mmCIF file of C-alpha atoms in Angstrom:
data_model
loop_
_atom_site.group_PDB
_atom_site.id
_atom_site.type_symbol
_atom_site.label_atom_id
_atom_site.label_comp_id
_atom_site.label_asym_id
_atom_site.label_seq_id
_atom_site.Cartn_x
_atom_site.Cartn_y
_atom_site.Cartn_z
ATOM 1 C CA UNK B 298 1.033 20.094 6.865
ATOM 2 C CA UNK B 299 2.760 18.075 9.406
ATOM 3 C CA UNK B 300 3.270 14.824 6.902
ATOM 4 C CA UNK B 301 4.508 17.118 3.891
ATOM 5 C CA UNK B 302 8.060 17.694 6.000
ATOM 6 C CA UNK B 303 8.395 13.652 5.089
ATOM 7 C CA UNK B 304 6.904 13.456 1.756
ATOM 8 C CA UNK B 305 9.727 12.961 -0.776
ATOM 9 C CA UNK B 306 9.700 14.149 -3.621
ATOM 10 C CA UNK B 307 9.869 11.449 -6.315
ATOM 11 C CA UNK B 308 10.638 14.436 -9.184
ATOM 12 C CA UNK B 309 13.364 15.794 -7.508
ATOM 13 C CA UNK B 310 14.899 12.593 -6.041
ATOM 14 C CA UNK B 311 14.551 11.193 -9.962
ATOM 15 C CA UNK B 312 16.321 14.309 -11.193
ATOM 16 C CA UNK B 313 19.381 13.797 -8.316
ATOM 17 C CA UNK B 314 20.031 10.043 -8.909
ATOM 18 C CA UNK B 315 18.874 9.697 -12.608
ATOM 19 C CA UNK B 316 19.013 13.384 -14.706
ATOM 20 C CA UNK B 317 16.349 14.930 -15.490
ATOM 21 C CA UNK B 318 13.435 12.597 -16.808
ATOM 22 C CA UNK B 319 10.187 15.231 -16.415
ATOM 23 C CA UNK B 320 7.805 16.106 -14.684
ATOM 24 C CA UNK B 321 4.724 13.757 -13.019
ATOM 25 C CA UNK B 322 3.053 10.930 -15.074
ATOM 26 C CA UNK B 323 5.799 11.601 -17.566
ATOM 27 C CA UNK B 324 8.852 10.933 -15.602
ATOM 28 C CA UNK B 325 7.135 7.787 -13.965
ATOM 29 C CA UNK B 326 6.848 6.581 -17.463
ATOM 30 C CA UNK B 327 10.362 7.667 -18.729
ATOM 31 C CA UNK B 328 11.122 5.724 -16.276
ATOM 32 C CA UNK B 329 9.812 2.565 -17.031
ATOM 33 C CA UNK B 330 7.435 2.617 -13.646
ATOM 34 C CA UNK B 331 4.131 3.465 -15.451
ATOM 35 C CA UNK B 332 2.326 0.543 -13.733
ATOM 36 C CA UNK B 333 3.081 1.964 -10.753
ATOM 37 C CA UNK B 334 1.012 4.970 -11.519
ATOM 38 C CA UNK B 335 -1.643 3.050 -13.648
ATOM 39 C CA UNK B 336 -4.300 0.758 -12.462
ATOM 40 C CA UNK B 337 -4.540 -0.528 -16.391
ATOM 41 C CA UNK B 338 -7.037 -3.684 -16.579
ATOM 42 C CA UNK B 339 -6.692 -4.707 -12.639
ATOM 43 C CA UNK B 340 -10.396 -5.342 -12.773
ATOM 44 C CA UNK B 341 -10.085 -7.554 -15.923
ATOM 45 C CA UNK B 342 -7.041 -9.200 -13.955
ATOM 46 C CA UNK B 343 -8.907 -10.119 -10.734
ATOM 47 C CA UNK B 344 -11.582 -11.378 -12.525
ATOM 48 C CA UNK B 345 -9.187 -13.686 -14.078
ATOM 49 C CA UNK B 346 -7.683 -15.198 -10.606
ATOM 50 C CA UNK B 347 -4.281 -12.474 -11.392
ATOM 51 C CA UNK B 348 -3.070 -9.816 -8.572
ATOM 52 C CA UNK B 349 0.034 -8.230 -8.544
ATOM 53 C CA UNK B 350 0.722 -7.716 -4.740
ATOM 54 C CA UNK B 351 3.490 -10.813 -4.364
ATOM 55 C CA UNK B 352 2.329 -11.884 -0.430
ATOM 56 C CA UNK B 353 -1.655 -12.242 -2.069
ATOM 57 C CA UNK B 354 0.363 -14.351 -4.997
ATOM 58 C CA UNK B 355 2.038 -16.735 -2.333
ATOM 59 C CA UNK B 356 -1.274 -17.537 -0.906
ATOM 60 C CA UNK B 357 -2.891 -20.791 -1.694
ATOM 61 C CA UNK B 358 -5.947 -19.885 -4.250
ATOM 62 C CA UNK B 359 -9.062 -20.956 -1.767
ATOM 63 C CA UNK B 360 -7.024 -18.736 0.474
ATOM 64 C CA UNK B 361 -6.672 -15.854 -1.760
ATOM 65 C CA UNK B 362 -10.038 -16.041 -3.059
ATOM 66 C CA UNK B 363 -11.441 -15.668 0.655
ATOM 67 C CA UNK B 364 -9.312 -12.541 0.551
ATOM 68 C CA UNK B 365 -10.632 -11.107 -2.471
ATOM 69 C CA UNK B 366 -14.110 -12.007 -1.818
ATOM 70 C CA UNK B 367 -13.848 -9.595 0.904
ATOM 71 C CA UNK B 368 -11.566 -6.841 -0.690
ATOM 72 C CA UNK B 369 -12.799 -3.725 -2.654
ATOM 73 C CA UNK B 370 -10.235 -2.146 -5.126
ATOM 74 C CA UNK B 371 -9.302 1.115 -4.444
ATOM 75 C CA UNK B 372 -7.575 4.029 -5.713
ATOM 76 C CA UNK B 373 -4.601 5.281 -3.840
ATOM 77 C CA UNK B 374 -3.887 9.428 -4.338
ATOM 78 C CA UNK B 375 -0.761 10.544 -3.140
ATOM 79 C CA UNK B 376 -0.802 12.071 0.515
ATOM 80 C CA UNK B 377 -4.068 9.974 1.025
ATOM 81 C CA UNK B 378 -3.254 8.400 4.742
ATOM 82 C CA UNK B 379 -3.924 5.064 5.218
ATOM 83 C CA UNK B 380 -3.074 4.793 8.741
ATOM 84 C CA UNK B 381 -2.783 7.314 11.325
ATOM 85 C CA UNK B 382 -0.411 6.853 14.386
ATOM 86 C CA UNK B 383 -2.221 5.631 17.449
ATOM 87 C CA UNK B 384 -5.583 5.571 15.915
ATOM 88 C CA UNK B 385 -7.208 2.441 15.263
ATOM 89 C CA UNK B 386 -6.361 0.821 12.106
ATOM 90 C CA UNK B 387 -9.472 0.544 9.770
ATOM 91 C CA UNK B 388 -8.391 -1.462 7.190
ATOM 92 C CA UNK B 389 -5.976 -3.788 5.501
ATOM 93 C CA UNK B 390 -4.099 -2.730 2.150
ATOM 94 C CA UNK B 391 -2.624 -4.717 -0.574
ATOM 95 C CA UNK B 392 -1.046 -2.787 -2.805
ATOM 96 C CA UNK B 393 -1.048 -3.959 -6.074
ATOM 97 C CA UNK B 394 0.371 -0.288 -7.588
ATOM 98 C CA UNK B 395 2.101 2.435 -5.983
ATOM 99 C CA UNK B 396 4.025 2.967 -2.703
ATOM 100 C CA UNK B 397 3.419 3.947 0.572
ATOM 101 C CA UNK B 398 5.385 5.673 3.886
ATOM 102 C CA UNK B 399 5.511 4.417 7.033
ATOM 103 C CA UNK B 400 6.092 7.317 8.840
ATOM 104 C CA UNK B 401 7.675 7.253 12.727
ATOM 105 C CA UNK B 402 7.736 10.348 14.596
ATOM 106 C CA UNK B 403 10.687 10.899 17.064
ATOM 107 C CA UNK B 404 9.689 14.548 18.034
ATOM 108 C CA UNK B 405 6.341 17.162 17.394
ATOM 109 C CA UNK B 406 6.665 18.061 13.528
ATOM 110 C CA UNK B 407 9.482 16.041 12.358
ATOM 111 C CA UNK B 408 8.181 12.703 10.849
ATOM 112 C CA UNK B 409 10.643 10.580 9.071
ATOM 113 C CA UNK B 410 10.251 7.897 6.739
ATOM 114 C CA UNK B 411 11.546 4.394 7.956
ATOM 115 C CA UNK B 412 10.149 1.679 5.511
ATOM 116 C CA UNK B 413 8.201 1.836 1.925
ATOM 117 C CA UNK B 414 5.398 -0.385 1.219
ATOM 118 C CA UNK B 415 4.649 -1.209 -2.257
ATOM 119 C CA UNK B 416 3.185 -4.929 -4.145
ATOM 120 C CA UNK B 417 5.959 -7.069 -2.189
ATOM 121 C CA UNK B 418 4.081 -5.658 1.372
ATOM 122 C CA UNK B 419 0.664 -4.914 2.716
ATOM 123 C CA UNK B 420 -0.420 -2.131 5.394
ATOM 124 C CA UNK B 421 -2.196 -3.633 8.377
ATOM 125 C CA UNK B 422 0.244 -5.066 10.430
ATOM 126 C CA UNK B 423 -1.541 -4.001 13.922
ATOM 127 C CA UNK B 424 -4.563 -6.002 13.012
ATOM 128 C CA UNK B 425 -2.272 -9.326 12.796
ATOM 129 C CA UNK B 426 -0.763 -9.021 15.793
ATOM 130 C CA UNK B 427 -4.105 -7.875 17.129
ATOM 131 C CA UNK B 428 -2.898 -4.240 18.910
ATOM 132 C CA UNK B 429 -5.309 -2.231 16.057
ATOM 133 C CA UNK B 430 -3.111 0.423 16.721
ATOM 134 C CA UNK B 431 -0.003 1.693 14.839
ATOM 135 C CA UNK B 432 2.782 4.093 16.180
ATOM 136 C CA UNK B 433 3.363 5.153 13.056
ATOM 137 C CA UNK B 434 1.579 7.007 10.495
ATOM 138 C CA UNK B 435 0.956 5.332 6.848
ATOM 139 C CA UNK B 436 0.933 7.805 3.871
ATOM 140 C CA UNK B 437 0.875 7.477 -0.164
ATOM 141 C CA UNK B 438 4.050 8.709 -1.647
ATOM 142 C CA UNK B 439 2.938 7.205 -5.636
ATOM 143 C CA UNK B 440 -0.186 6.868 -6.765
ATOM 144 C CA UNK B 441 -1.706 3.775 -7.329
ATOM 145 C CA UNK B 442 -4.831 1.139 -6.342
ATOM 146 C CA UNK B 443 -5.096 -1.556 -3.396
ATOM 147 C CA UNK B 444 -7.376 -3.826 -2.074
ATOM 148 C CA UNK B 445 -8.971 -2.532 0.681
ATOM 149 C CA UNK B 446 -10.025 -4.891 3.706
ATOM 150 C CA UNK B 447 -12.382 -3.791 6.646
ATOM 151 C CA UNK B 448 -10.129 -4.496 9.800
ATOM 152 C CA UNK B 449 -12.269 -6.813 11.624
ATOM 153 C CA UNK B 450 -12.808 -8.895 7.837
ATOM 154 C CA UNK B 451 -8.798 -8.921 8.081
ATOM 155 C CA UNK B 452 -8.576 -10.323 11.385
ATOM 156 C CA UNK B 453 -11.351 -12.858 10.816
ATOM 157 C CA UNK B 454 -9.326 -14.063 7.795
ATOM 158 C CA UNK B 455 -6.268 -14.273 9.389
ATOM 159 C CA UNK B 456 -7.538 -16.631 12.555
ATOM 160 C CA UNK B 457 -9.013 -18.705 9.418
ATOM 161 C CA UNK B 458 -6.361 -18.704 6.875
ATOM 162 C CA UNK B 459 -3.303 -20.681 8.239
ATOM 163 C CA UNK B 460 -1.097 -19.453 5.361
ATOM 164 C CA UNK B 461 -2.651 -15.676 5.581
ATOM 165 C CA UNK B 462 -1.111 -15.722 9.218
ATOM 166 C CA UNK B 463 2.276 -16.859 7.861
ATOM 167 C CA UNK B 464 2.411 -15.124 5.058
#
């Protein structure tokens, strides 16, 4: 209940900045976004060496393939946390559809949203700079898939993986 107070809604926010485009899958695809939504033939494109999320792309390809040897693909439903604040972070995402909140919380019941994460990003931050907690809370605002990392895989990967730690 507490985390719907910083959900946006991406209907009405559409309808405000753009007109009115629908409702749901339809608007996302009115919109021209329906990969967002879609996880159309990501299997088919991992098995062919192709991701979408752009810091996996910038990785050299022994590097990525490490990462990918050890990632499971994943759905992503909207309001589905990913991280919650000052737990221990579980995993590592890559998004390769969809967008996610990073939700701070100043005072009890009023979260507010401070960054998106989406294919340019990754959720796991915490497990790089080896705290394994987050302050903030990490929520699905569009649906989508990621690959999914186990935390202490991650950090493994990224003592290994000289460009992993850059990146």
């Amino acid at each position: 209940a507490q985390a719907d107070l910083a959900f946006v809604d991406v209907e009405a926010f559409c309808r405000e900045r753009l007109g009115d485009v629908g409702r749901g899958d339809r608007a996302i695809e009115r919109l021209g976004l329906a990969d967002l939504a879609r996880g159309d033939d990501l299997e088919r494109a991992h098995a062919a060496g192709d991701v979408r999320n752009e810091l996996l792309r910038a990785l050299p390809r022994n590097e990525r393939e490490r990462v990918l040897a050890l990632a499971e693909l994943v759905p992503l439903k909207p309001r589905q946390v990913l991280v919650e604040a000052n737990l221990f972070v579980r995993h590592a995402y890559f998004l390769e559809t969809g967008v996610a909140s990073v939700l701070a919380s100043a005072e009890p019941r009023k979260p507010m949203e401070v960054c998106l994460v989406g294919r340019r990003g990754f959720v796991g931050i915490p497990i790089v700079l080896g705290t394994g907690r987050s302050p903030m809370r990490i929520m699905v605002q569009i649906k989508g898939h990621a690959w999914r990392i186990p935390a202490l895989e991650f950090e493994t990967l990224v003592s290994e993986c000289p460009r992993l730690r850059r990146v």
